[in-house]
CSV table of C-alpha atoms in Angstrom, one decimal:
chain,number,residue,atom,x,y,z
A,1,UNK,CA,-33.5,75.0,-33.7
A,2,UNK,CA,-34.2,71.9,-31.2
A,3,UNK,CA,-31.7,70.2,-33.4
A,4,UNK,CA,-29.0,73.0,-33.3
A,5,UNK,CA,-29.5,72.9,-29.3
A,6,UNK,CA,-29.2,69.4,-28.7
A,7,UNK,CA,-25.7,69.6,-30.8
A,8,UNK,CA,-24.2,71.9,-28.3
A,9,UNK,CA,-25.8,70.4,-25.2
A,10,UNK,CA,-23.8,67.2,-26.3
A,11,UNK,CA,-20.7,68.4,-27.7
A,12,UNK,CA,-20.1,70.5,-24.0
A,13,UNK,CA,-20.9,67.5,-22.3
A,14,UNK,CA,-18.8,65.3,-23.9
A,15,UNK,CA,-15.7,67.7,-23.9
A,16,UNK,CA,-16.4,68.3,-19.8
A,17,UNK,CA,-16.3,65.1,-19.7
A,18,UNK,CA,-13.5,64.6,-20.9
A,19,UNK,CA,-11.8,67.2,-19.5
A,20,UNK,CA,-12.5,65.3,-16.1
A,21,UNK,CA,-10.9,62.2,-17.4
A,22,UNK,CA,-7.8,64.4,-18.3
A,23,UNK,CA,-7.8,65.5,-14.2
A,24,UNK,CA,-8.3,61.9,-13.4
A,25,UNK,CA,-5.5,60.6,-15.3
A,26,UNK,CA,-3.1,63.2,-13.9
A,27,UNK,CA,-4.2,62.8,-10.3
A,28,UNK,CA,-3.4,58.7,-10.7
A,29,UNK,CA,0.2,59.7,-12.7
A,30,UNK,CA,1.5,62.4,-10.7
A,31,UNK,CA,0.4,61.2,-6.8
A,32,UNK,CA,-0.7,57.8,-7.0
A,33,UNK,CA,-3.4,55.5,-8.5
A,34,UNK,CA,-6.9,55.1,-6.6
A,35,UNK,CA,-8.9,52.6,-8.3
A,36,UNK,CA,-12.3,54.4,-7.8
A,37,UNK,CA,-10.6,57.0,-9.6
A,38,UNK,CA,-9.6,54.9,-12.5
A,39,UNK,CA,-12.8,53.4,-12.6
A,40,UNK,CA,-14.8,56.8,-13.0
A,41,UNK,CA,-12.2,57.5,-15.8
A,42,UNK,CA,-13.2,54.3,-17.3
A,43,UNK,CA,-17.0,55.2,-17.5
A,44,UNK,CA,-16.7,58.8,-18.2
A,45,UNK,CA,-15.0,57.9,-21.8
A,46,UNK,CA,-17.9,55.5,-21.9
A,47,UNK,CA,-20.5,58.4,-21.2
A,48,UNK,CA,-18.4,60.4,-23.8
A,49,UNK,CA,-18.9,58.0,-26.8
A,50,UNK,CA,-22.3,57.8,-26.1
A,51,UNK,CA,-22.8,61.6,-26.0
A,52,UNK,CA,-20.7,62.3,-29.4
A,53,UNK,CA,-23.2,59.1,-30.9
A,54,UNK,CA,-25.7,61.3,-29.8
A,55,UNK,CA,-24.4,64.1,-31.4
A,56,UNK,CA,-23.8,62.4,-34.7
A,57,UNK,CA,-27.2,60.7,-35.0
A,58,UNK,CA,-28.9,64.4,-33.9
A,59,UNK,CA,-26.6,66.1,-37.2
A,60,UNK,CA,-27.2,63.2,-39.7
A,61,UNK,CA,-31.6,63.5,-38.8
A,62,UNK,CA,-30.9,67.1,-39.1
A,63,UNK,CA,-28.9,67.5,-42.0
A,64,UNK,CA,-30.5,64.3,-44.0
A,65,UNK,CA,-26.9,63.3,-45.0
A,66,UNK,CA,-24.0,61.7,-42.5
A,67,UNK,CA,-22.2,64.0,-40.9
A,68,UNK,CA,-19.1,63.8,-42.4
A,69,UNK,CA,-19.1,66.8,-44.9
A,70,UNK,CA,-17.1,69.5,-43.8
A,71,UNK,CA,-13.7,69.6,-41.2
A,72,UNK,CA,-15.7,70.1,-38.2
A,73,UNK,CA,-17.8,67.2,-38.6
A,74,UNK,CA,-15.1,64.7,-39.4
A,75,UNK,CA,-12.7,66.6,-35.9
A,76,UNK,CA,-16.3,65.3,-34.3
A,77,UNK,CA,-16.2,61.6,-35.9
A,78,UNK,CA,-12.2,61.2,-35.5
A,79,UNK,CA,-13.3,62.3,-31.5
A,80,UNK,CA,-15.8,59.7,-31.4
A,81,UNK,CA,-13.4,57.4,-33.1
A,82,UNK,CA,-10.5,57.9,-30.2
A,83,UNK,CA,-13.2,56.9,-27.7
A,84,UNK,CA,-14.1,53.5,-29.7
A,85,UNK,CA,-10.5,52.2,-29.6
A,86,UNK,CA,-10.4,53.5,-26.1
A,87,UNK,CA,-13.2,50.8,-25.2
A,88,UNK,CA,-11.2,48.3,-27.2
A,89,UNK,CA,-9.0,47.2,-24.6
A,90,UNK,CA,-11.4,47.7,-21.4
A,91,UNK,CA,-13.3,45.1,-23.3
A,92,UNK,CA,-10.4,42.4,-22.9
A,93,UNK,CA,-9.7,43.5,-19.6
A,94,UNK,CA,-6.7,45.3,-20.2
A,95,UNK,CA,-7.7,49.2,-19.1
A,96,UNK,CA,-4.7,50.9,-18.7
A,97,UNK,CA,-3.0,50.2,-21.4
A,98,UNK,CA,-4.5,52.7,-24.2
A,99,UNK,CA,-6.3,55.2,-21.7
A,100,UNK,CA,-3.1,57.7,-21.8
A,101,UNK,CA,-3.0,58.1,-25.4
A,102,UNK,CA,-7.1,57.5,-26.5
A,103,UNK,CA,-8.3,60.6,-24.0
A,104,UNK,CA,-6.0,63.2,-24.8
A,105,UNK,CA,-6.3,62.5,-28.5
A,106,UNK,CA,-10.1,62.7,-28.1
A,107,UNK,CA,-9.9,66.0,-26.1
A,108,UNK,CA,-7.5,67.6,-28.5
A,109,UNK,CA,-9.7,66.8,-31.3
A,110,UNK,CA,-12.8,67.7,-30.2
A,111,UNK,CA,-11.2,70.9,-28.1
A,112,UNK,CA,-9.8,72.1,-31.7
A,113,UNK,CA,-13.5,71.3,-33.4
A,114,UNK,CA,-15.0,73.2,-30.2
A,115,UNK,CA,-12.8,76.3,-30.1
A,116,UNK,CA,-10.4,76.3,-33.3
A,117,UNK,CA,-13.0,76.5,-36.3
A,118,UNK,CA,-15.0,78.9,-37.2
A,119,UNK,CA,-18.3,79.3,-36.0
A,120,UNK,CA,-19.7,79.1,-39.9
A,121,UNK,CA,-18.2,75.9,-40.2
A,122,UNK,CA,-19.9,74.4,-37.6
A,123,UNK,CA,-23.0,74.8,-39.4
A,124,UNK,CA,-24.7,71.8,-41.5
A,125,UNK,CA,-24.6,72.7,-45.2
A,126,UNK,CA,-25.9,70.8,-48.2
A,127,UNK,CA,-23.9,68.5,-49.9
A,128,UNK,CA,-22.1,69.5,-53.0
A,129,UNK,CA,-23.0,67.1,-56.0
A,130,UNK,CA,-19.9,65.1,-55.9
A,131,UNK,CA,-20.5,63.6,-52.6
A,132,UNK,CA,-24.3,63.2,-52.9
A,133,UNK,CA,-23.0,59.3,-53.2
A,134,UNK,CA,-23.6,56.3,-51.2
A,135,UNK,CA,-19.9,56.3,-50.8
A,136,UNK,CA,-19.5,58.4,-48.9
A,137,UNK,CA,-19.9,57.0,-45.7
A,138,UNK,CA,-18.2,54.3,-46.2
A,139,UNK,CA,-15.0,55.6,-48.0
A,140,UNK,CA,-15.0,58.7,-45.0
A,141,UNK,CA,-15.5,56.8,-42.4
A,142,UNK,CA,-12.7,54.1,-42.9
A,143,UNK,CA,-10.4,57.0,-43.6
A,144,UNK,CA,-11.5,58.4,-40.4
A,145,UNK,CA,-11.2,55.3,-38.2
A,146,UNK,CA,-7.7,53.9,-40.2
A,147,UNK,CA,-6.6,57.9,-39.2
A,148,UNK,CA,-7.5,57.3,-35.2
A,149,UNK,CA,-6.3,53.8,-34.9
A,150,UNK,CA,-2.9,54.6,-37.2
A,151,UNK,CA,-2.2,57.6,-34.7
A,152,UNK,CA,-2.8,55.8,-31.4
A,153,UNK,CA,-0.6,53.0,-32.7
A,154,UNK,CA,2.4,56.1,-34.3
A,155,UNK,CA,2.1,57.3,-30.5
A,156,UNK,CA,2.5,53.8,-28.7
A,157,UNK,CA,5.7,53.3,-31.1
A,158,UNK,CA,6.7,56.8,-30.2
A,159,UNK,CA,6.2,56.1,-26.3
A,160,UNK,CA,8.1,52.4,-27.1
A,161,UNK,CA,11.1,54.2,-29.0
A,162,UNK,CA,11.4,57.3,-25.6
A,163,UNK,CA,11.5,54.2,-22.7
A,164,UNK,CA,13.6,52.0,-24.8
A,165,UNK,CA,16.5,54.9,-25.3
A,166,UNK,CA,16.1,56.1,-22.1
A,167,UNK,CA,17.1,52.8,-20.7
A,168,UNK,CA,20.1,52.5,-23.2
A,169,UNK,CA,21.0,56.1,-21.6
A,170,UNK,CA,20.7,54.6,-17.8
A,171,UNK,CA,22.4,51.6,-18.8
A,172,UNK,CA,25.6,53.8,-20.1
A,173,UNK,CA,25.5,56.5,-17.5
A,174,UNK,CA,25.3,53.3,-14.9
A,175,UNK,CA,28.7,51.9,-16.7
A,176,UNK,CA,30.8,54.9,-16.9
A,177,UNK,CA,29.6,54.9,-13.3
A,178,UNK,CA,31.2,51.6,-12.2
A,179,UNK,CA,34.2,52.4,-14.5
A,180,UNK,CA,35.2,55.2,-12.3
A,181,UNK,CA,34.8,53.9,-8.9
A,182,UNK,CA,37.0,50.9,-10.3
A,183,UNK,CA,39.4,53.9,-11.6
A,184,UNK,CA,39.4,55.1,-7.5
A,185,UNK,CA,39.6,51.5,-6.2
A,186,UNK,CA,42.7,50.5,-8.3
A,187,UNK,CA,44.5,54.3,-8.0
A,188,UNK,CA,43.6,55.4,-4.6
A,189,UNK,CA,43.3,51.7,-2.8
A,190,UNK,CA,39.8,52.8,-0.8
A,191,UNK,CA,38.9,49.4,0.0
A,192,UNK,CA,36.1,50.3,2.8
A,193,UNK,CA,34.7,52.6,0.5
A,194,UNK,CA,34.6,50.2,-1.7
A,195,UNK,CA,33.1,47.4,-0.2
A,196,UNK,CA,30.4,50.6,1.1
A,197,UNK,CA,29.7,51.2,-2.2
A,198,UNK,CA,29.0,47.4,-3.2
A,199,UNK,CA,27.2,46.9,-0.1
A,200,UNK,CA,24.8,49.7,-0.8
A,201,UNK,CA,24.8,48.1,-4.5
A,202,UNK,CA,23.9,45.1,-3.4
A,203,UNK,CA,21.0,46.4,-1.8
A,204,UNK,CA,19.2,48.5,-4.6
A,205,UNK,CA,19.6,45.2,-6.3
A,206,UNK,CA,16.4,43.8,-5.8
A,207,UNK,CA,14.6,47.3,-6.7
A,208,UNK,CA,17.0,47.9,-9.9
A,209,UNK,CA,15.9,44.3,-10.9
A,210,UNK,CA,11.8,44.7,-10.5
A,211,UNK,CA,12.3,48.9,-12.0
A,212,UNK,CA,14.2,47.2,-14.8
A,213,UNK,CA,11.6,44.1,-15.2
A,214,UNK,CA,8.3,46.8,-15.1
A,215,UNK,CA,10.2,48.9,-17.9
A,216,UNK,CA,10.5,45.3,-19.6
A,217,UNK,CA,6.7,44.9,-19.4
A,218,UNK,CA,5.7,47.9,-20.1
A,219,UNK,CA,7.9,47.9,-23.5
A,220,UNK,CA,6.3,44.6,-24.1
A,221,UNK,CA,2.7,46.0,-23.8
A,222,UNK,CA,3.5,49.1,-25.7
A,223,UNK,CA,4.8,46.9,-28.9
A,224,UNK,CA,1.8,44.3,-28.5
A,225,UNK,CA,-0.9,47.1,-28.7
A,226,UNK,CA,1.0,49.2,-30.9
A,227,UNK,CA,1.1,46.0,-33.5
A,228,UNK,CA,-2.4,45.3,-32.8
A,229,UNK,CA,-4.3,49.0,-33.4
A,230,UNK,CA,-1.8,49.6,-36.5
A,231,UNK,CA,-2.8,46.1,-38.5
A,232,UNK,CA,-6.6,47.4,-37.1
A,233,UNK,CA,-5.7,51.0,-38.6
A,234,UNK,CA,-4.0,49.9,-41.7
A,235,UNK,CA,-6.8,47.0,-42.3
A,236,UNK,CA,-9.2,50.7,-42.4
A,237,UNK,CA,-7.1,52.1,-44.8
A,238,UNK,CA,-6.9,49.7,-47.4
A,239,UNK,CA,-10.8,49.6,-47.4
A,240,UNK,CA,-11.0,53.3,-47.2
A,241,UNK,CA,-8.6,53.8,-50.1
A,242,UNK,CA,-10.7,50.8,-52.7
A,243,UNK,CA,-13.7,52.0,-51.6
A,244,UNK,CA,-12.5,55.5,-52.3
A,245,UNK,CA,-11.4,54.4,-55.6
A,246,UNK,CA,-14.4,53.1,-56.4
A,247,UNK,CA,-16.3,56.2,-55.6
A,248,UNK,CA,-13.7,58.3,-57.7
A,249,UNK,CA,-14.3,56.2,-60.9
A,250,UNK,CA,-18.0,57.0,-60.2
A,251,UNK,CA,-17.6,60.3,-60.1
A,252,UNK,CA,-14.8,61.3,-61.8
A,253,UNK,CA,-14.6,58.5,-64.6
A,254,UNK,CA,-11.3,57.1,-63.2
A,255,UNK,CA,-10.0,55.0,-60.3
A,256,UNK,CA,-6.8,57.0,-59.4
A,257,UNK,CA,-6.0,60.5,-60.7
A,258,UNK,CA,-2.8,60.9,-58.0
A,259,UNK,CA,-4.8,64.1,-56.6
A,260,UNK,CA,-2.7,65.6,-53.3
A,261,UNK,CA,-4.9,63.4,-51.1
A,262,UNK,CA,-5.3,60.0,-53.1
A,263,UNK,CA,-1.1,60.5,-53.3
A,264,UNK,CA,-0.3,61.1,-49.7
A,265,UNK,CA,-3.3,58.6,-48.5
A,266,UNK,CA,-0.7,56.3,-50.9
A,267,UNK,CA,2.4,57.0,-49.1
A,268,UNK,CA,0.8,56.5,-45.7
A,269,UNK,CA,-0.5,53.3,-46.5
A,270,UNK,CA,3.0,52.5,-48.0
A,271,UNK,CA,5.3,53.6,-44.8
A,272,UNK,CA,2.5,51.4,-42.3
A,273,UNK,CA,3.0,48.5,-45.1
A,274,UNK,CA,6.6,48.8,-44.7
A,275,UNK,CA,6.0,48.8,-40.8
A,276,UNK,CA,3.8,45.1,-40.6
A,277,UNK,CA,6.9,43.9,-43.0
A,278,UNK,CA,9.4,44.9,-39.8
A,279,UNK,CA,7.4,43.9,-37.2
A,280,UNK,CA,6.9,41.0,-38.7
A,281,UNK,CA,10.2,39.7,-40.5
A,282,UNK,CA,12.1,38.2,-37.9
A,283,UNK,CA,15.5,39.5,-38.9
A,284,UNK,CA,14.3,43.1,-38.5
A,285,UNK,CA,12.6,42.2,-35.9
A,286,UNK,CA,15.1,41.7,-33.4
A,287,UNK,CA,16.5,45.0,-33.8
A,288,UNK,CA,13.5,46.2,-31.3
A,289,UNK,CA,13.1,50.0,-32.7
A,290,UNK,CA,13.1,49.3,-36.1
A,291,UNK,CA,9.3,49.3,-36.7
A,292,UNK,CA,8.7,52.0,-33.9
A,293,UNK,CA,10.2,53.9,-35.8
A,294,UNK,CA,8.5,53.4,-39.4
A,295,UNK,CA,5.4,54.3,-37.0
A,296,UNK,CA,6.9,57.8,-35.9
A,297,UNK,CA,7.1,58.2,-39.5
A,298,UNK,CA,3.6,57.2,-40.4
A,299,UNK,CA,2.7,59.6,-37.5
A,300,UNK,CA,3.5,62.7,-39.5
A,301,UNK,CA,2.4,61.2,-43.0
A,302,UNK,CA,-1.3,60.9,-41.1
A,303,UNK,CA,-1.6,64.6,-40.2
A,304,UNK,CA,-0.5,65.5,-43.7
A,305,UNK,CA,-2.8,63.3,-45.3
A,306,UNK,CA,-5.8,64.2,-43.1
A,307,UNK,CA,-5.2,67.5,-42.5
A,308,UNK,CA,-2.3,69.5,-44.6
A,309,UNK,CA,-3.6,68.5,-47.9
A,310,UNK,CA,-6.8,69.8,-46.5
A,311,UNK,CA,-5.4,73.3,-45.2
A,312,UNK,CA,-4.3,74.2,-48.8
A,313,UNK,CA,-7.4,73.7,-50.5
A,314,UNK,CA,-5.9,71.8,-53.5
A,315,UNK,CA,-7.6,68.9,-55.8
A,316,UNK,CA,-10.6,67.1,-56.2
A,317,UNK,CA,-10.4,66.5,-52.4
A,318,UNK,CA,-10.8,70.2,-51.4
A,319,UNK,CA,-14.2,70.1,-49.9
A,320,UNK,CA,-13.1,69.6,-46.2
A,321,UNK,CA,-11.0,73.2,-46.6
A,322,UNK,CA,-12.1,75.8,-44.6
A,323,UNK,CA,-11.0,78.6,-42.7
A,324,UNK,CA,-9.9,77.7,-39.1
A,325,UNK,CA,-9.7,81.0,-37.4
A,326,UNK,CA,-12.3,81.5,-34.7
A,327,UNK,CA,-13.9,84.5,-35.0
C-alpha cells in the first residue's frame, strides 16, 4: 500500500511540475525572457527526472520486474526519457535549444498516462511468460529511448522545415512588394514618394539584416540538434531492434517473424536510415529541406510503431494493448 502511495505522490509531483515549466516557458515566449525564470525552468525538469526515477525504482521494488510491462508504464518511461534528452543540452551549455520541444512532450506523455488510461491499467500485474526474460529491459528500453530521441529530432526538422518556408514566403511577398512600387515609380512618376519609401527602406535595413541573421541561426541550431538527437535515436533503434531479435529467437524459435511491430519498427528504422544518408550526402544536402523532411516522415512512422500497432491488439507484440478509456 506504501508502495502504491508513493507512486502517486511522485507521478503528481512530477506532472505539477511540469505543468509550471509549461507556464514558465510561455511567460518567457509570449512577454519576454527573465533569466531567473529560465533558470527555475531549467531545475524544475531537473526535479522532474528525479521524481519519475523515483517513481520507476518504487514500481520495479514493488512489482519485482522493470516497469516496462504494460502501456502505462512505458507512457511513464518515454516521460522520463523526454526529460533525459532535455538535460542533454544544459549539460553542454546550450539550454534553450531543446527545452521547447523536451517539456511539452514530457507533459503530454505523462498527462495521457495520468488521465487517459484506465485506472486498471495503472496497476502492476505479473509478467506473462514470454517476457519473464532478461531481455526485456534492454530490448524495451532502447525502443523507448530511440522512440523519445527520434521524436524530439522529427519535431526539430518539423520546426526547421515551418521557419525555413516561412522565410521563402517573406522573401516573395517582400519582391512582388518592390515590383509594384517600381510599377508606380515608372507609370505614375512619384519621385518623392519614392525616395520616402527607399529612405524608410534604408532604415529597417539594419533590423531586416539582424531579423534575417537570427532566423539564420536559429535554422542552423535546429538542423545541428536535430542531426545530433536522430543519429542518438536511430543509434537506440538499431540496438533495440538486434537485441529484440535476439529475444524473439529465444522465445519464439526465430529472429524475425515480420509481426505488425517487428515490420513497422523496420520501416522506421528504414525512413531515419534514409534521413543520416541526406543529411549527410553532400549533393542532397544542399537542398536544405530535404532531410527535414524524411524526419516529418519518421515522425508519423514513430507513433504508429509505438502506439497504433499497439491500439489494435495484433501479433506476438500485443501485450502493451489495453483499453484507454478512463473510467
Amino acid at each position: 500500500m506504501i508502495f502504491v502511495t508513493l507512486e502517486h505522490i511522485l507521478t503528481h509531483i512530477s506532472f505539477s511540475i511540469i505543468s509550471i515549466v509549461i507556464m514558465i516557458h510561455l511567460m518567457n515566449l509570449l512577454v519576454y525572457e527573465i533569466e531567473g525564470l529560465r533558470n527555475s525552468s531549467e531545475k524544475g525538469m531537473i526535479a522532474t527526472f528525479f521524481s519519475i526515477t523515483g517513481f520507476l525504482v518504487i514500481r520495479w521494488i514493488s512489482s519485482g520486474h522493470f516497469p516496462l510491462s504494460n502501456l502505462y508504464e512505458s507512457l511513464i518511461f518515454l516521460s522520463w526519457s523526454f526529460s533525459i534528452i532535455h538535460m542533454i543540452p544544459y549539460l553542454g551549455n546550450h539550454k534553450k535549444d531543446l527545452s521547447a520541444i523536451t517539456a511539452p512532450s514530457a507533459i503530454f506523455t505523462q498527462g495521457f498516462a495520468t488521465s487517459g488510461l484506465s485506472i486498471e491499467m495503472h496497476q502492476s500485474a505479473i509478467l506473462v511468460p514470454a517476457l519473464q526474460s532478461q531481455w526485456l529491459m534492454m530490448h524495451v528500453s532502447m525502443m523507448l529511448l530511440s522512440y523519445a530521441a527520434l521524436l524530439c529530432g522529427s519535431l526539430l526538422s518539423v520546426a526547421l522545415i515551418v521557419i525555413t518556408f516561412r522565410k521563402k514566403i517573406d522573401f516573395y511577398l517582400k519582391n512582388n512588394n518592390f515590383n509594384f512600387l517600381s510599377l508606380r515609380k515608372s507609370f505614375f512618376f512619384c519621385e518623392i514618394e519614392y525616395l520616402n519609401e527607399k529612405r524608410s527602406v534604408f532604415k529597417k535595413t539594419s533590423f531586416l539584416s539582424f531579423r534575417n541573421f537570427y532566423k539564420y541561426q536559429l535554422i542552423q541550431r535546429l538542423d545541428y540538434w536535430s542531426y545530433r538527437v536522430i543519429s542518438l535515436g536511430f543509434t537506440f533503434l538499431t540496438i533495440g531492434i538486434l537485441s529484440g531479435a535476439v529475444w524473439a529467437n529465444e522465445a519464439w524459435g526465430s529472429y524475425w517473424n515480420w509481426d505488425p511491430k517487428e515490420t513497422w519498427a523496420f520501416i522506421t528504422w528504414t525512413i531515419f536510415a534514409i534521413y543520416l544518408h541526406t543529411r549527410t550526402n553532400k549533393k542532397l544536402q544542399d537542398q536544405g529541406t530535404n532531410s527535414a523532411f524524411v524526419a516529418s516522415i519518421g515522425f508519423i512512422l514513430i507513433w504508429i510503431c509505438y502506439f497504433g500497432i499497439n491500439l489494435l491488439g495484433i501479433g506476438f507484440h500485443s501485450y502493451g494493448s489495453f483499453p484507454f478509456i478512463s473510467n
